[in-house]
Amino acid sequence: MRAYYMDDVDGSFTAPHNSGVSLDAGYLGKLGIQYQYNPDVEKVAVEQGYKNRDVIGISKEVLGEEEYQKKLDIFKVEHLHTDIEARLILDGSGYFDVRDRLQNNEKWIRIAVEKDDLIILPPGIFHRFTTDDNGYTRAMRLFTDEPKWQPYNRSNDIEKDPSHIEYLKSIGITV
Ligand code: KMT
Ligand code: NI
């Protein structure tokens, strides 16, 4: 895992966009993000109550060109969830981008993940995902008992409809 602030340079979304300013796991911890390398999945699942899981393969080869593009178009939209988002990278690599709420949710932090990285995003953090220039991510998604997977997209849902903000606040999520 490597984490850094993204640059503002135009160009392919799947390029690294590394501004040169690195961040460590300690900083991610301040944002409520948990990171483990090569974890004992069964242990984590018991400790944190992940009762369900699936495996998703994201590449042109696995999904076909059209489905692959469709998936990426969905994953790249900035959103949040009311549940945690726990992902163990099984193969390949990719980027989880998260907003830095300690900087007013303005800056993007790009978290480059690869095989054996476990990343757990807390509820309420704005984020998005993409494969990198290698174009392949295989990941295990860990779910709690009754996963609430509704994404709240920042621009269409949250910022245009105050009732979403009220609802999120009522369950302890401030944006
Ligand atoms: C999500 O919800 O954005 C994802 O699951 C991304 C793909 S998992 C590597
Ligand atoms: Ni998500």
mmCIF file with all atom_site columns, N, CA, C and O in Angstrom, residues 33-56:
data_model
loop_
_atom_site.group_PDB
_atom_site.id
_atom_site.type_symbol
_atom_site.label_atom_id
_atom_site.label_alt_id
_atom_site.label_comp_id
_atom_site.label_asym_id
_atom_site.label_entity_id
_atom_site.label_seq_id
_atom_site.pdbx_PDB_ins_code
_atom_site.Cartn_x
_atom_site.Cartn_y
_atom_site.Cartn_z
_atom_site.occupancy
_atom_site.B_iso_or_equiv
_atom_site.pdbx_formal_charge
_atom_site.auth_seq_id
_atom_site.auth_comp_id
_atom_site.auth_asym_id
_atom_site.auth_atom_id
_atom_site.pdbx_PDB_model_num
ATOM 1  N N  . ILE A 1 33 ? -9.531  4.982   8.550  1.00 0.00 ? 33 ILE A N  1
ATOM 2  C CA . ILE A 1 33 ? -9.262  3.911   7.586  1.00 0.00 ? 33 ILE A CA 1
ATOM 3  C C  . ILE A 1 33 ? -8.317  2.892   8.226  1.00 0.00 ? 33 ILE A C  1
ATOM 4  O O  . ILE A 1 33 ? -7.268  3.249   8.756  1.00 0.00 ? 33 ILE A O  1
ATOM 5  N N  . GLN A 1 34 ? -8.726  1.625   8.184  1.00 0.00 ? 34 GLN A N  1
ATOM 6  C CA . GLN A 1 34 ? -7.853  0.555   8.691  1.00 0.00 ? 34 GLN A CA 1
ATOM 7  C C  . GLN A 1 34 ? -7.108  -0.079  7.532  1.00 0.00 ? 34 GLN A C  1
ATOM 8  O O  . GLN A 1 34 ? -7.674  -0.302  6.469  1.00 0.00 ? 34 GLN A O  1
ATOM 9  N N  . TYR A 1 35 ? -5.854  -0.388  7.794  1.00 0.00 ? 35 TYR A N  1
ATOM 10 C CA . TYR A 1 35 ? -5.044  -1.054  6.780  1.00 0.00 ? 35 TYR A CA 1
ATOM 11 C C  . TYR A 1 35 ? -4.271  -2.212  7.402  1.00 0.00 ? 35 TYR A C  1
ATOM 12 O O  . TYR A 1 35 ? -3.709  -2.078  8.484  1.00 0.00 ? 35 TYR A O  1
ATOM 13 N N  . GLN A 1 36 ? -4.285  -3.379  6.723  1.00 0.00 ? 36 GLN A N  1
ATOM 14 C CA . GLN A 1 36 ? -3.450  -4.502  7.161  1.00 0.00 ? 36 GLN A CA 1
ATOM 15 C C  . GLN A 1 36 ? -2.854  -5.171  5.943  1.00 0.00 ? 36 GLN A C  1
ATOM 16 O O  . GLN A 1 36 ? -3.521  -5.290  4.903  1.00 0.00 ? 36 GLN A O  1
ATOM 17 N N  . TYR A 1 37 ? -1.627  -5.611  6.069  1.00 0.00 ? 37 TYR A N  1
ATOM 18 C CA . TYR A 1 37 ? -1.001  -6.372  4.994  1.00 0.00 ? 37 TYR A CA 1
ATOM 19 C C  . TYR A 1 37 ? -1.083  -7.859  5.310  1.00 0.00 ? 37 TYR A C  1
ATOM 20 O O  . TYR A 1 37 ? -0.744  -8.287  6.416  1.00 0.00 ? 37 TYR A O  1
ATOM 21 N N  . ASN A 1 38 ? -1.507  -8.642  4.345  1.00 0.00 ? 38 ASN A N  1
ATOM 22 C CA . ASN A 1 38 ? -1.577  -10.093 4.461  1.00 0.00 ? 38 ASN A CA 1
ATOM 23 C C  . ASN A 1 38 ? -2.259  -10.546 5.756  1.00 0.00 ? 38 ASN A C  1
ATOM 24 O O  . ASN A 1 38 ? -1.683  -11.287 6.550  1.00 0.00 ? 38 ASN A O  1
ATOM 25 N N  . PRO A 1 39 ? -3.490  -10.078 5.971  1.00 0.00 ? 39 PRO A N  1
ATOM 26 C CA . PRO A 1 39 ? -4.169  -10.376 7.227  1.00 0.00 ? 39 PRO A CA 1
ATOM 27 C C  . PRO A 1 39 ? -4.664  -11.819 7.291  1.00 0.00 ? 39 PRO A C  1
ATOM 28 O O  . PRO A 1 39 ? -4.782  -12.479 6.253  1.00 0.00 ? 39 PRO A O  1
ATOM 29 N N  . ASP A 1 40 ? -4.944  -12.265 8.500  1.00 0.00 ? 40 ASP A N  1
ATOM 30 C CA . ASP A 1 40 ? -5.665  -13.512 8.701  1.00 0.00 ? 40 ASP A CA 1
ATOM 31 C C  . ASP A 1 40 ? -7.151  -13.175 8.529  1.00 0.00 ? 40 ASP A C  1
ATOM 32 O O  . ASP A 1 40 ? -7.792  -12.647 9.438  1.00 0.00 ? 40 ASP A O  1
ATOM 33 N N  . VAL A 1 41 ? -7.671  -13.454 7.330  1.00 0.00 ? 41 VAL A N  1
ATOM 34 C CA . VAL A 1 41 ? -9.036  -13.008 6.996  1.00 0.00 ? 41 VAL A CA 1
ATOM 35 C C  . VAL A 1 41 ? -10.077 -13.572 7.941  1.00 0.00 ? 41 VAL A C  1
ATOM 36 O O  . VAL A 1 41 ? -11.018 -12.889 8.342  1.00 0.00 ? 41 VAL A O  1
ATOM 37 N N  . GLU A 1 42 ? -9.906  -14.855 8.289  1.00 0.00 ? 42 GLU A N  1
ATOM 38 C CA . GLU A 1 42 ? -10.907 -15.481 9.164  1.00 0.00 ? 42 GLU A CA 1
ATOM 39 C C  . GLU A 1 42 ? -10.947 -14.762 10.509 1.00 0.00 ? 42 GLU A C  1
ATOM 40 O O  . GLU A 1 42 ? -12.025 -14.536 11.073 1.00 0.00 ? 42 GLU A O  1
ATOM 41 N N  . LYS A 1 43 ? -9.787  -14.410 11.003 1.00 0.00 ? 43 LYS A N  1
ATOM 42 C CA . LYS A 1 43 ? -9.700  -13.723 12.291 1.00 0.00 ? 43 LYS A CA 1
ATOM 43 C C  . LYS A 1 43 ? -10.359 -12.337 12.212 1.00 0.00 ? 43 LYS A C  1
ATOM 44 O O  . LYS A 1 43 ? -11.172 -11.963 13.062 1.00 0.00 ? 43 LYS A O  1
ATOM 45 N N  . VAL A 1 44 ? -10.015 -11.604 11.154 1.00 0.00 ? 44 VAL A N  1
ATOM 46 C CA . VAL A 1 44 ? -10.599 -10.271 10.983 1.00 0.00 ? 44 VAL A CA 1
ATOM 47 C C  . VAL A 1 44 ? -12.122 -10.385 10.854 1.00 0.00 ? 44 VAL A C  1
ATOM 48 O O  . VAL A 1 44 ? -12.877 -9.605  11.441 1.00 0.00 ? 44 VAL A O  1
ATOM 49 N N  . ALA A 1 45 ? -12.575 -11.396 10.101 1.00 0.00 ? 45 ALA A N  1
ATOM 50 C CA . ALA A 1 45 ? -14.017 -11.563 9.877  1.00 0.00 ? 45 ALA A CA 1
ATOM 51 C C  . ALA A 1 45 ? -14.744 -11.825 11.194 1.00 0.00 ? 45 ALA A C  1
ATOM 52 O O  . ALA A 1 45 ? -15.826 -11.263 11.441 1.00 0.00 ? 45 ALA A O  1
ATOM 53 N N  . VAL A 1 46 ? -14.142 -12.650 12.052 1.00 0.00 ? 46 VAL A N  1
ATOM 54 C CA . VAL A 1 46 ? -14.771 -12.935 13.347 1.00 0.00 ? 46 VAL A CA 1
ATOM 55 C C  . VAL A 1 46 ? -14.742 -11.674 14.221 1.00 0.00 ? 46 VAL A C  1
ATOM 56 O O  . VAL A 1 46 ? -15.755 -11.254 14.776 1.00 0.00 ? 46 VAL A O  1
ATOM 57 N N  . GLU A 1 47 ? -13.572 -11.054 14.298 1.00 0.00 ? 47 GLU A N  1
ATOM 58 C CA . GLU A 1 47 ? -13.422 -9.882  15.178 1.00 0.00 ? 47 GLU A CA 1
ATOM 59 C C  . GLU A 1 47 ? -14.338 -8.735  14.779 1.00 0.00 ? 47 GLU A C  1
ATOM 60 O O  . GLU A 1 47 ? -14.872 -8.030  15.625 1.00 0.00 ? 47 GLU A O  1
ATOM 61 N N  . GLN A 1 48 ? -14.501 -8.541  13.462 1.00 0.00 ? 48 GLN A N  1
ATOM 62 C CA . GLN A 1 48 ? -15.254 -7.366  13.016 1.00 0.00 ? 48 GLN A CA 1
ATOM 63 C C  . GLN A 1 48 ? -16.648 -7.712  12.504 1.00 0.00 ? 48 GLN A C  1
ATOM 64 O O  . GLN A 1 48 ? -17.365 -6.845  12.015 1.00 0.00 ? 48 GLN A O  1
ATOM 65 N N  . GLY A 1 49 ? -17.014 -9.002  12.592 1.00 0.00 ? 49 GLY A N  1
ATOM 66 C CA . GLY A 1 49 ? -18.392 -9.378  12.271 1.00 0.00 ? 49 GLY A CA 1
ATOM 67 C C  . GLY A 1 49 ? -18.734 -9.376  10.791 1.00 0.00 ? 49 GLY A C  1
ATOM 68 O O  . GLY A 1 49 ? -19.847 -9.033  10.408 1.00 0.00 ? 49 GLY A O  1
ATOM 69 N N  . TYR A 1 50 ? -17.779 -9.751  9.941  1.00 0.00 ? 50 TYR A N  1
ATOM 70 C CA . TYR A 1 50 ? -18.088 -9.883  8.513  1.00 0.00 ? 50 TYR A CA 1
ATOM 71 C C  . TYR A 1 50 ? -18.570 -11.297 8.248  1.00 0.00 ? 50 TYR A C  1
ATOM 72 O O  . TYR A 1 50 ? -17.793 -12.241 8.206  1.00 0.00 ? 50 TYR A O  1
ATOM 73 N N  . LYS A 1 51 ? -19.886 -11.428 8.060  1.00 0.00 ? 51 LYS A N  1
ATOM 74 C CA . LYS A 1 51 ? -20.460 -12.769 7.936  1.00 0.00 ? 51 LYS A CA 1
ATOM 75 C C  . LYS A 1 51 ? -20.563 -13.212 6.491  1.00 0.00 ? 51 LYS A C  1
ATOM 76 O O  . LYS A 1 51 ? -20.736 -14.377 6.201  1.00 0.00 ? 51 LYS A O  1
ATOM 77 N N  . ASN A 1 52 ? -20.510 -12.270 5.582  1.00 0.00 ? 52 ASN A N  1
ATOM 78 C CA . ASN A 1 52 ? -20.644 -12.600 4.165  1.00 0.00 ? 52 ASN A CA 1
ATOM 79 C C  . ASN A 1 52 ? -19.471 -12.034 3.380  1.00 0.00 ? 52 ASN A C  1
ATOM 80 O O  . ASN A 1 52 ? -18.844 -11.078 3.794  1.00 0.00 ? 52 ASN A O  1
ATOM 81 N N  . ARG A 1 53 ? -19.234 -12.664 2.235  1.00 0.00 ? 53 ARG A N  1
ATOM 82 C CA . ARG A 1 53 ? -18.150 -12.171 1.380  1.00 0.00 ? 53 ARG A CA 1
ATOM 83 C C  . ARG A 1 53 ? -18.386 -12.615 -0.045 1.00 0.00 ? 53 ARG A C  1
ATOM 84 O O  . ARG A 1 53 ? -19.115 -13.572 -0.303 1.00 0.00 ? 53 ARG A O  1
ATOM 85 N N  . ASP A 1 54 ? -17.815 -11.897 -0.962 1.00 0.00 ? 54 ASP A N  1
ATOM 86 C CA . ASP A 1 54 ? -17.789 -12.379 -2.345 1.00 0.00 ? 54 ASP A CA 1
ATOM 87 C C  . ASP A 1 54 ? -16.465 -11.950 -2.962 1.00 0.00 ? 54 ASP A C  1
ATOM 88 O O  . ASP A 1 54 ? -15.666 -11.266 -2.331 1.00 0.00 ? 54 ASP A O  1
ATOM 89 N N  . VAL A 1 55 ? -16.246 -12.410 -4.187 1.00 0.00 ? 55 VAL A N  1
ATOM 90 C CA . VAL A 1 55 ? -15.008 -12.063 -4.890 1.00 0.00 ? 55 VAL A CA 1
ATOM 91 C C  . VAL A 1 55 ? -15.391 -11.419 -6.210 1.00 0.00 ? 55 VAL A C  1
ATOM 92 O O  . VAL A 1 55 ? -16.253 -11.928 -6.928 1.00 0.00 ? 55 VAL A O  1
ATOM 93 N N  . ILE A 1 56 ? -14.765 -10.292 -6.488 1.00 0.00 ? 56 ILE A N  1
ATOM 94 C CA . ILE A 1 56 ? -15.060 -9.585  -7.733 1.00 0.00 ? 56 ILE A CA 1
ATOM 95 C C  . ILE A 1 56 ? -13.779 -9.482  -8.565 1.00 0.00 ? 56 ILE A C  1
ATOM 96 O O  . ILE A 1 56 ? -12.712 -9.188  -8.026 1.00 0.00 ? 56 ILE A O  1
#
